[in-house]
mmCIF file of C-alpha atoms and ligand atoms in Angstrom:
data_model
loop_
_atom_site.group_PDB
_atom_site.id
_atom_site.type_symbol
_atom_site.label_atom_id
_atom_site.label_comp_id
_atom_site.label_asym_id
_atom_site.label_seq_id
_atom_site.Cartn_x
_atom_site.Cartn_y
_atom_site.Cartn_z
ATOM 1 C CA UNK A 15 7.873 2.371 -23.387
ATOM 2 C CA UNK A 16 4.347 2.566 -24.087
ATOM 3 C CA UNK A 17 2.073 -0.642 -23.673
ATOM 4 C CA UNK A 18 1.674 -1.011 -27.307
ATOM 5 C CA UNK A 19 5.143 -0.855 -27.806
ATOM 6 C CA UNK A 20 5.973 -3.692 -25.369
ATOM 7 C CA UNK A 21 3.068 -5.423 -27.003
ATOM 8 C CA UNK A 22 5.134 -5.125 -30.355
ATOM 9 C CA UNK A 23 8.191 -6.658 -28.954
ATOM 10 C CA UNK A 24 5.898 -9.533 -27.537
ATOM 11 C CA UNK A 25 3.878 -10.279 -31.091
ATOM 12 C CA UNK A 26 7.216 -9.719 -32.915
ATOM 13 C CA UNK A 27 9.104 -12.861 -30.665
ATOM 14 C CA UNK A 28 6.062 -14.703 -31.005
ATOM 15 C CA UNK A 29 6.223 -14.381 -34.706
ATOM 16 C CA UNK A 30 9.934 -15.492 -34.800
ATOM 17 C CA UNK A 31 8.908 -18.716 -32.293
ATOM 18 C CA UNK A 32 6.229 -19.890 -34.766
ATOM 19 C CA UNK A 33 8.742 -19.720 -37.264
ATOM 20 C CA UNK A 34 10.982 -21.309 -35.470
ATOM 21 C CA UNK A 35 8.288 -23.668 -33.735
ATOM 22 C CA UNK A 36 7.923 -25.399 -37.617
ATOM 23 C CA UNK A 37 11.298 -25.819 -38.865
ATOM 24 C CA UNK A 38 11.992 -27.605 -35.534
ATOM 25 C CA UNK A 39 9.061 -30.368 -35.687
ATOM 26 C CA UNK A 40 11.243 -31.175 -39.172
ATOM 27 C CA UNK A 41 14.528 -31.818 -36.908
ATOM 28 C CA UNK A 42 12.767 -34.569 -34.436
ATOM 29 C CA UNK A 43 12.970 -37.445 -36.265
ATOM 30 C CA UNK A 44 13.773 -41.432 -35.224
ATOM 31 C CA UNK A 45 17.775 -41.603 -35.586
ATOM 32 C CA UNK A 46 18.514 -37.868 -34.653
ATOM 33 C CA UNK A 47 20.070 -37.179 -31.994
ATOM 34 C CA UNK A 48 18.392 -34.593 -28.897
ATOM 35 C CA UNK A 49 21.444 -32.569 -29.097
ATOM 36 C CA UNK A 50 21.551 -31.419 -32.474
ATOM 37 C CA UNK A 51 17.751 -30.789 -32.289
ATOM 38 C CA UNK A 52 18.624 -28.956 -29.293
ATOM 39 C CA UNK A 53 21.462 -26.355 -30.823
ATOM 40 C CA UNK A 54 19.696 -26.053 -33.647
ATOM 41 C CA UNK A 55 16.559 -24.682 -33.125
ATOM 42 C CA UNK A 56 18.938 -22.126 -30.328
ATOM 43 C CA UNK A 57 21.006 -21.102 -32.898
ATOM 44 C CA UNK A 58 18.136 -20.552 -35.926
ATOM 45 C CA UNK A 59 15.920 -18.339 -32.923
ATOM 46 C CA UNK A 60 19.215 -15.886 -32.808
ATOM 47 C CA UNK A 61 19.703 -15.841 -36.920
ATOM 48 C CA UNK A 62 15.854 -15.084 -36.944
ATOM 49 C CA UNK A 63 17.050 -12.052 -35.094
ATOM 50 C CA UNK A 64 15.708 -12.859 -31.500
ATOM 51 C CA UNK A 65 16.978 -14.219 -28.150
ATOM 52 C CA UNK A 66 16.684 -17.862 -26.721
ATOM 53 C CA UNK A 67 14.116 -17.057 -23.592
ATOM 54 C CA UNK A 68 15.309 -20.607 -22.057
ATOM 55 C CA UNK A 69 17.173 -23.632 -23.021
ATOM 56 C CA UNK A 70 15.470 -25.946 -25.666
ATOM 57 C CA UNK A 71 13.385 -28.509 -23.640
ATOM 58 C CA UNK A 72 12.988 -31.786 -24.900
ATOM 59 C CA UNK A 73 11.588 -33.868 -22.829
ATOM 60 C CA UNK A 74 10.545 -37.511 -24.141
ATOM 61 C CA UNK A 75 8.190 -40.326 -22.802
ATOM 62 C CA UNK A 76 7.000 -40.006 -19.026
ATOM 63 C CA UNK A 77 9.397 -36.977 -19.173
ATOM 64 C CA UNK A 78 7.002 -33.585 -18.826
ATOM 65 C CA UNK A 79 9.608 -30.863 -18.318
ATOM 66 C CA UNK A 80 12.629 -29.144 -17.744
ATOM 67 C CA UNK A 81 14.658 -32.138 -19.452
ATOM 68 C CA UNK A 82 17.551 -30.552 -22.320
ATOM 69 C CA UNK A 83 20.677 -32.229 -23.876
ATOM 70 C CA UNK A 84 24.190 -32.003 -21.767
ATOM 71 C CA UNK A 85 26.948 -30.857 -23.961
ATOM 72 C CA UNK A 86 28.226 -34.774 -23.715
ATOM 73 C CA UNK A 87 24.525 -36.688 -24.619
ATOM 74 C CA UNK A 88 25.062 -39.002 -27.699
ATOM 75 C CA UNK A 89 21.315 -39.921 -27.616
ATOM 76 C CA UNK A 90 19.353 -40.214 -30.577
ATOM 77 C CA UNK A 91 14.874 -40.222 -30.314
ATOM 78 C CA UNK A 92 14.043 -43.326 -30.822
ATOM 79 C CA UNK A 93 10.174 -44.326 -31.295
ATOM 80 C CA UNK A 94 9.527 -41.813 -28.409
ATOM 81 C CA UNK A 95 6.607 -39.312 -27.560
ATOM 82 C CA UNK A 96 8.780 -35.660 -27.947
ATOM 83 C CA UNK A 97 7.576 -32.434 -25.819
ATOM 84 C CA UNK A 98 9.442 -29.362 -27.381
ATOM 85 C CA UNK A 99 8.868 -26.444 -24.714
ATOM 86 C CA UNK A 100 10.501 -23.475 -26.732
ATOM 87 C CA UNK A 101 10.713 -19.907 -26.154
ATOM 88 C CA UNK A 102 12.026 -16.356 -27.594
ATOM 89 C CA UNK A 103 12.429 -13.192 -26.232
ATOM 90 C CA UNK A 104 12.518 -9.357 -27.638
ATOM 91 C CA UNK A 105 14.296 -7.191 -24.690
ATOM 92 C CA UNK A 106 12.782 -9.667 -22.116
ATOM 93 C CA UNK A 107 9.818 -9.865 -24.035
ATOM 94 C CA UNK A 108 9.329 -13.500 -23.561
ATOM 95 C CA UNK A 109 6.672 -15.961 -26.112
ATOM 96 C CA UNK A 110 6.686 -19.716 -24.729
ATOM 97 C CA UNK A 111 5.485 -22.595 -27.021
ATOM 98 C CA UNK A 112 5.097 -26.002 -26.841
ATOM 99 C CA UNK A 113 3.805 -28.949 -29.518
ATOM 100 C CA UNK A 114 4.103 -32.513 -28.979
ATOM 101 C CA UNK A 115 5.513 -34.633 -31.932
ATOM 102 C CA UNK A 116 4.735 -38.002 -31.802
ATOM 103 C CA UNK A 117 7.110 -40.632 -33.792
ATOM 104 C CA UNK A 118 5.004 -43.418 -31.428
ATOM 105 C CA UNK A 119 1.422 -44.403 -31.181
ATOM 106 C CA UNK A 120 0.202 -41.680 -29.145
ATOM 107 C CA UNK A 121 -2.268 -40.094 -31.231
ATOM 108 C CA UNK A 122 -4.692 -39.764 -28.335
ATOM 109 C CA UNK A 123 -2.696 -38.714 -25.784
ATOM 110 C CA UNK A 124 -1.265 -35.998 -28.199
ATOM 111 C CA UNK A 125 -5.183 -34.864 -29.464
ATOM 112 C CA UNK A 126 -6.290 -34.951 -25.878
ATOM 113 C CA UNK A 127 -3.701 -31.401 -24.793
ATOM 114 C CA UNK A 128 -4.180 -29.927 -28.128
ATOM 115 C CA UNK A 129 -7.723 -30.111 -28.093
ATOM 116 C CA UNK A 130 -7.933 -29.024 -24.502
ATOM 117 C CA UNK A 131 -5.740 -25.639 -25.453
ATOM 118 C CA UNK A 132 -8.310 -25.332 -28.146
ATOM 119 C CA UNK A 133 -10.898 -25.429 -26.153
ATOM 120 C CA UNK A 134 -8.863 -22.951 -23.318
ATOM 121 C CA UNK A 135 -8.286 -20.126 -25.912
ATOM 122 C CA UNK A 136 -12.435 -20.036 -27.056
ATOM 123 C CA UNK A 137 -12.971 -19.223 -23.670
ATOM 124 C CA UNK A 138 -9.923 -16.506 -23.091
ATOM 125 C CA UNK A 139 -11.123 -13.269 -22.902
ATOM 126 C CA UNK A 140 -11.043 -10.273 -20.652
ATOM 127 C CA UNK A 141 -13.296 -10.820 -17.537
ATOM 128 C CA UNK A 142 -13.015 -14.308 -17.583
ATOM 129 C CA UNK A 143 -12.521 -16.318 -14.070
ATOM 130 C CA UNK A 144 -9.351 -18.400 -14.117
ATOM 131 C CA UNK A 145 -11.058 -21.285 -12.726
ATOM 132 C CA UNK A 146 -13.560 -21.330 -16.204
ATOM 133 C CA UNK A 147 -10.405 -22.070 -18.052
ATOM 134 C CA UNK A 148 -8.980 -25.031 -15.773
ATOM 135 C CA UNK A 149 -12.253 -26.582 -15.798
ATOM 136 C CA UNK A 150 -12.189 -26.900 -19.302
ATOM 137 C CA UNK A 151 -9.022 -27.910 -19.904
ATOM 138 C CA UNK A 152 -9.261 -30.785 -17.043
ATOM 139 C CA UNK A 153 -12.908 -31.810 -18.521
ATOM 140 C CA UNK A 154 -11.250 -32.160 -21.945
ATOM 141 C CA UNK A 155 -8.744 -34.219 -21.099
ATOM 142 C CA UNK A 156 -10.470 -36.284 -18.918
ATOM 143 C CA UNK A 157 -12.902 -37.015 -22.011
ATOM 144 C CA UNK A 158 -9.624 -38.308 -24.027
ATOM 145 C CA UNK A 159 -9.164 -41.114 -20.687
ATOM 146 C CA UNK A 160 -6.224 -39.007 -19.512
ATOM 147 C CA UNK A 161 -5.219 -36.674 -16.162
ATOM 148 C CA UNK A 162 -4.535 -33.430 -16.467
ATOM 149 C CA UNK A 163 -1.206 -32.808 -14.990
ATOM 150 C CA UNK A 164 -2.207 -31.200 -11.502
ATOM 151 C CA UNK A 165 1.151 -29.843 -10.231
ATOM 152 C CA UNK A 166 2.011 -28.285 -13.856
ATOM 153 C CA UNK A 167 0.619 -24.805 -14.598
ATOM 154 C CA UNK A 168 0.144 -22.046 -17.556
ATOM 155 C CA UNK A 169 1.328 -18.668 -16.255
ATOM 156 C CA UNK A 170 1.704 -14.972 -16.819
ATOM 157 C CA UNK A 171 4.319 -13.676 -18.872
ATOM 158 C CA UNK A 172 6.694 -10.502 -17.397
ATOM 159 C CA UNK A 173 9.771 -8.847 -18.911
ATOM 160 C CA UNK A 174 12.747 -11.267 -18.037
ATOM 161 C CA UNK A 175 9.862 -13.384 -15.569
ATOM 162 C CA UNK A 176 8.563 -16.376 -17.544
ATOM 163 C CA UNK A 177 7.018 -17.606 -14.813
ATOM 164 C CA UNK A 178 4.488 -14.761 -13.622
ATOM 165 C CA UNK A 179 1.220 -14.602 -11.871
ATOM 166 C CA UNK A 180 -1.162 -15.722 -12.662
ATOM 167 C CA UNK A 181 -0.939 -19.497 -12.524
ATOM 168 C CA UNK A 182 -3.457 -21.292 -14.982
ATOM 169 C CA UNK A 183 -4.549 -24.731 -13.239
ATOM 170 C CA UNK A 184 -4.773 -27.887 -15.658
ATOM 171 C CA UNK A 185 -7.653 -28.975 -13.142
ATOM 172 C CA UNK A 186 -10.720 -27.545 -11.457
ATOM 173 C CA UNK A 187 -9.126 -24.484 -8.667
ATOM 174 C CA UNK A 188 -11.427 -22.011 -7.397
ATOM 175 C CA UNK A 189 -10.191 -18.774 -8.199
ATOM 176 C CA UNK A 190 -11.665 -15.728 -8.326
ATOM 177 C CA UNK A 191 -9.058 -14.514 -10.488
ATOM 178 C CA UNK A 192 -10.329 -12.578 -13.309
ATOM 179 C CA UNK A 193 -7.662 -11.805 -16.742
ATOM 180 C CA UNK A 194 -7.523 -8.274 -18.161
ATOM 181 C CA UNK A 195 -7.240 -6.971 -21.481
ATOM 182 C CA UNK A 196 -3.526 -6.857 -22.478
ATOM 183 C CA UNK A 197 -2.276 -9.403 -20.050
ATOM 184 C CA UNK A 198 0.372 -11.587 -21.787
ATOM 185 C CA UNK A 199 -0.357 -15.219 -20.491
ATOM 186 C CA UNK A 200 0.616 -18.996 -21.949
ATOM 187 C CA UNK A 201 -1.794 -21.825 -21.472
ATOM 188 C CA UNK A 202 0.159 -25.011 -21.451
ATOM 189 C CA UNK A 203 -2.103 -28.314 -20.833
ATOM 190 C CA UNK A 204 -0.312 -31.321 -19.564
ATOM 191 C CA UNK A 205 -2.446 -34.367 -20.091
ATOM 192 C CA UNK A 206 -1.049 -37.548 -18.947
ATOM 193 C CA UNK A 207 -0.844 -41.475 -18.764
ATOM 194 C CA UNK A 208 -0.104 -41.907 -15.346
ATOM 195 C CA UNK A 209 -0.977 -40.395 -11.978
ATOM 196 C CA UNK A 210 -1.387 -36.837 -13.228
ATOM 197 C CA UNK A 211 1.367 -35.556 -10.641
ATOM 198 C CA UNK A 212 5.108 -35.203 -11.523
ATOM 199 C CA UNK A 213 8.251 -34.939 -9.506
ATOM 200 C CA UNK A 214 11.252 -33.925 -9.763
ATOM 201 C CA UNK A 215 14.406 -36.706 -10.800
ATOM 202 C CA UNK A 216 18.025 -36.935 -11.991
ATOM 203 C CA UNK A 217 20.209 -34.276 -12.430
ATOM 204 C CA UNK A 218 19.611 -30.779 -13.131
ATOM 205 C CA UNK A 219 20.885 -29.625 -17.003
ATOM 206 C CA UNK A 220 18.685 -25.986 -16.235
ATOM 207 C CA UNK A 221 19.016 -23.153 -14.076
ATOM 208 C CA UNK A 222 18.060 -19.613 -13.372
ATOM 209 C CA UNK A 223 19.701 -16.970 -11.751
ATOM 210 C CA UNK A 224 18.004 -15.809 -8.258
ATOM 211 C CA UNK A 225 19.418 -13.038 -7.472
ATOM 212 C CA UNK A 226 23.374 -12.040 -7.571
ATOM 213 C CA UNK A 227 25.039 -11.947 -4.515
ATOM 214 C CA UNK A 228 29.134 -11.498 -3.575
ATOM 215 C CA UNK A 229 31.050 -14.514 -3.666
ATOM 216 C CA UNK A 230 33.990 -15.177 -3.139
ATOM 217 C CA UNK A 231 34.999 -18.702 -5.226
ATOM 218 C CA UNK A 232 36.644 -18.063 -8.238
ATOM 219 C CA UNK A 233 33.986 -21.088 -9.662
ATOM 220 C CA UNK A 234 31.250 -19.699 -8.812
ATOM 221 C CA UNK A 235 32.553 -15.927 -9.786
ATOM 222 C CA UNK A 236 33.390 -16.966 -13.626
ATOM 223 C CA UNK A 237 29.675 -18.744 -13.821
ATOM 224 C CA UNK A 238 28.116 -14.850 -12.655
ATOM 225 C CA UNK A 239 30.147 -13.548 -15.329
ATOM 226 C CA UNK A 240 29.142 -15.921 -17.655
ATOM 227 C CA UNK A 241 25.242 -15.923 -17.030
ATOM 228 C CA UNK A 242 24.846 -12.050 -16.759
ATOM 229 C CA UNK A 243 23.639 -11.832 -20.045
ATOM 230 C CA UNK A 244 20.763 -14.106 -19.196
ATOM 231 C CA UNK A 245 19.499 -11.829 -16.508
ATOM 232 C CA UNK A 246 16.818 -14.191 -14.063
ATOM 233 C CA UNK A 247 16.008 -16.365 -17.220
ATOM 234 C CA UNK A 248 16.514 -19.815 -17.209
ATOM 235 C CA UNK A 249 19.902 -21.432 -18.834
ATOM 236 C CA UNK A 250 21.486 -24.526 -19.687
ATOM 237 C CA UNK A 251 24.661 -26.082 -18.149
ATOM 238 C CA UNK A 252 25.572 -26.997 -21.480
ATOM 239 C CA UNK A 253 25.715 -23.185 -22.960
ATOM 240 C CA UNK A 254 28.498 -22.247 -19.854
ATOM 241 C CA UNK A 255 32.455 -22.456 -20.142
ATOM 242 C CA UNK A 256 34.558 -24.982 -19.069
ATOM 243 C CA UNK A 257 34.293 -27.198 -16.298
ATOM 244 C CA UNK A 258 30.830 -25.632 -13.818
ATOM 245 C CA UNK A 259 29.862 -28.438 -11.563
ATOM 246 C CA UNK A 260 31.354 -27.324 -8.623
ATOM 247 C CA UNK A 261 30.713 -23.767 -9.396
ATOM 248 C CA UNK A 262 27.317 -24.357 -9.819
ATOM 249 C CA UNK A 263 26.789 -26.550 -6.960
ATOM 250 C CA UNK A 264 28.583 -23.438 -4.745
ATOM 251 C CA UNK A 265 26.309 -20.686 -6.366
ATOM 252 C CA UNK A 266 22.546 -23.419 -5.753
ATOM 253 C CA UNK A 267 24.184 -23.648 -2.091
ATOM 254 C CA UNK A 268 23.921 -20.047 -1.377
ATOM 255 C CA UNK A 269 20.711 -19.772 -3.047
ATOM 256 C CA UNK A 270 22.281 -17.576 -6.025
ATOM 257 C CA UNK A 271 20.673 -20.041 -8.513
ATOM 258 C CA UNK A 272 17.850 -22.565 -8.909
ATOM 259 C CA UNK A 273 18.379 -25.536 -10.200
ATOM 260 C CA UNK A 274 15.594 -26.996 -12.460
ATOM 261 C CA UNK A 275 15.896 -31.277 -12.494
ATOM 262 C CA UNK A 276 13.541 -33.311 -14.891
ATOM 263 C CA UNK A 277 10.126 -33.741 -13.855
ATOM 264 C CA UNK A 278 8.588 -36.930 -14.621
ATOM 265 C CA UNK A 279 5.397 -38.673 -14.364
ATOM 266 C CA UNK A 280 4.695 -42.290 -14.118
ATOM 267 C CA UNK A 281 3.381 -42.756 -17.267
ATOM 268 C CA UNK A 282 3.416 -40.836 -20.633
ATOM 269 C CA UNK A 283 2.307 -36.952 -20.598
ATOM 270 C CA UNK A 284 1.750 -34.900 -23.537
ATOM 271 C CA UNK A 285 1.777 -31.000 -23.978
ATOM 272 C CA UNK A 286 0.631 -28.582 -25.627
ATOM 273 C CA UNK A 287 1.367 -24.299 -24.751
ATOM 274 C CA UNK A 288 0.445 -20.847 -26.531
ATOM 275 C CA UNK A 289 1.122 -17.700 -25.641
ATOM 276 C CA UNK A 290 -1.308 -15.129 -25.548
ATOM 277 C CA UNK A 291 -2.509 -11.663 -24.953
ATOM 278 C CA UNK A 292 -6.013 -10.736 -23.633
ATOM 279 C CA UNK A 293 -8.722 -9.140 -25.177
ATOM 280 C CA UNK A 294 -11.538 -8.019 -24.667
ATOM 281 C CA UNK A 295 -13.559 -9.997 -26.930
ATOM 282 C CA UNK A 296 -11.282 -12.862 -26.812
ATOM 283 C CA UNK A 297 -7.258 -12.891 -27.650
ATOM 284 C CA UNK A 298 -4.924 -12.790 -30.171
ATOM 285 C CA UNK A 299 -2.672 -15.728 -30.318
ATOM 286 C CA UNK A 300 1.246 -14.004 -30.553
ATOM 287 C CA UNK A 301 2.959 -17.862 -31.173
ATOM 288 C CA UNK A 302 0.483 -18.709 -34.331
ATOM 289 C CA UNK A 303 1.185 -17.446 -37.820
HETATM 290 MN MN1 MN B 9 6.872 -23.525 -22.347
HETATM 291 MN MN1 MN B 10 5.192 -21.969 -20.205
#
């Protein structure tokens, strides 16, 4: 495949994500419950013809990441700040969004990521040292009386990888890194009212295949079977068969899978995440319509 070709499959599952990314903010409301958001917005990114790159995240409150609905949740939002981390895929073409919706009184803490992303994409362009684009993310944020979230990064994008080189700091790094023109990257800003640090809690509703290996539990086997199709992209406990807990405690065991728990700060964190590709006058934003 040529590169414009696999740049085609990117803009064309970034298309389908902003789509996707404005029918959702509709479906977080007080009174609905996380689950339904959750299947939803899974099930409307396959009839819009593409492929869920990872479990829904919705992660409320002091809640940053990594946090989606078990099959069994009952919960409903309640007055809560919402982080929706959504993606789509074309052939392991991955785009990765996220928007904050606030049915709280966070306006702040919600203006403080957007505007830093804002202020993160003037400055994308071809040449330009990673390091110019933490520093302003981490001085905008700081100007809105918040942390940036230092142990939370943006990140390159790679077919079936959504977590590639390069990592894009939310604070001041050296780096020395410089992007290039047609590198697919999502800037994420994490701003936060607490310490500006999360870690990890509770228990794991995400995973991602490692890297198959033999085994010999009949478990574990059926969960291989069952997350093929996913390839080394993250998935949710809730989308396998039947009963998985031991299975999947067997397969994180032999290092076959990763488990992904909640991370949380100590106070409330807001995000905001486009995905990109480099030019060389700037960028073209593939998860904007
Ligand atoms: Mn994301
Ligand atoms: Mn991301």
């Amino acid at each position: 495949m040529t590169e414009a070709e696999v740049l085609e499959k990117y803009r064309e599952a970034g298309r389908i994500l902003a789509e996707v990314r404005t029918d959702a903010i509709k479906t977080i409301k007080v009174g609905k419950k996380l689950l339904d958001a959750a299947e939803s917005i899974e099930t409307l990114i396959q009839q819009k013809g593409g492929a869920v790159a990872f479990p829904t995240n919705i992660s409320v409150n002091e809640e940053a990441a990594h946090a989606t609905p078990s099959k069994a949740d009952a919960s409903t939002f309640g007055t809560d700040l919402v982080k929706l981390d959504i993606g789509v895929h074309i052939d392991g073409y991955i785009a990765d969004t996220a928007v904050t919706i606030d049915l709280g009184n966070n306006k702040e803490l919600v203006d403080a990521s957007n505007s830093a992303l804002e202020r993160a994409i003037e400055v994308v362009r071809a040449g330009v040292d990673l390091a110019a684009i933490s520093e302003v993310i981490e001085d905008t944020i700081t100007d809105y009386g918040y942390l940036p979230v230092a142990n939370l990064t943006g990140h390159g994008l790679e077919r079936y990888t959504q977590h590639a080189p390069p990592a894009i700091h939310n604070r001041r790094t050296q780096s020395g890194a410089k992007l290039k023109e047609g590198q697919v990257v999502a800037i994420e800003p994490f701003s936060s009212a607490g310490n500006g640090r999360v870690y990890e809690t509770g228990k794991a509703e995400i995973f991602s295949l490692i890297k198959a290996k033999p085994v010999r539990s009949p478990e574990a086997r059926a969960i291989l079977k069952d997350i093929d199709a996913y390839k080394t992209l993250p998935f949710a406990k809730r989308w396998l068969q039947g009963r998985v807990d031991l299975g999947l405690k067997q397969l994180e065991t032999a290092g076959i899978i990763r488990a992904y728990p909640v991370l949380k700060d100590r106070g409330f964190v807001s995000q905001a995440e486009d995905t990109l590709i480099v030019t060389n006058d700037g960028s073209e934003v593939i998860t904007r319509i």
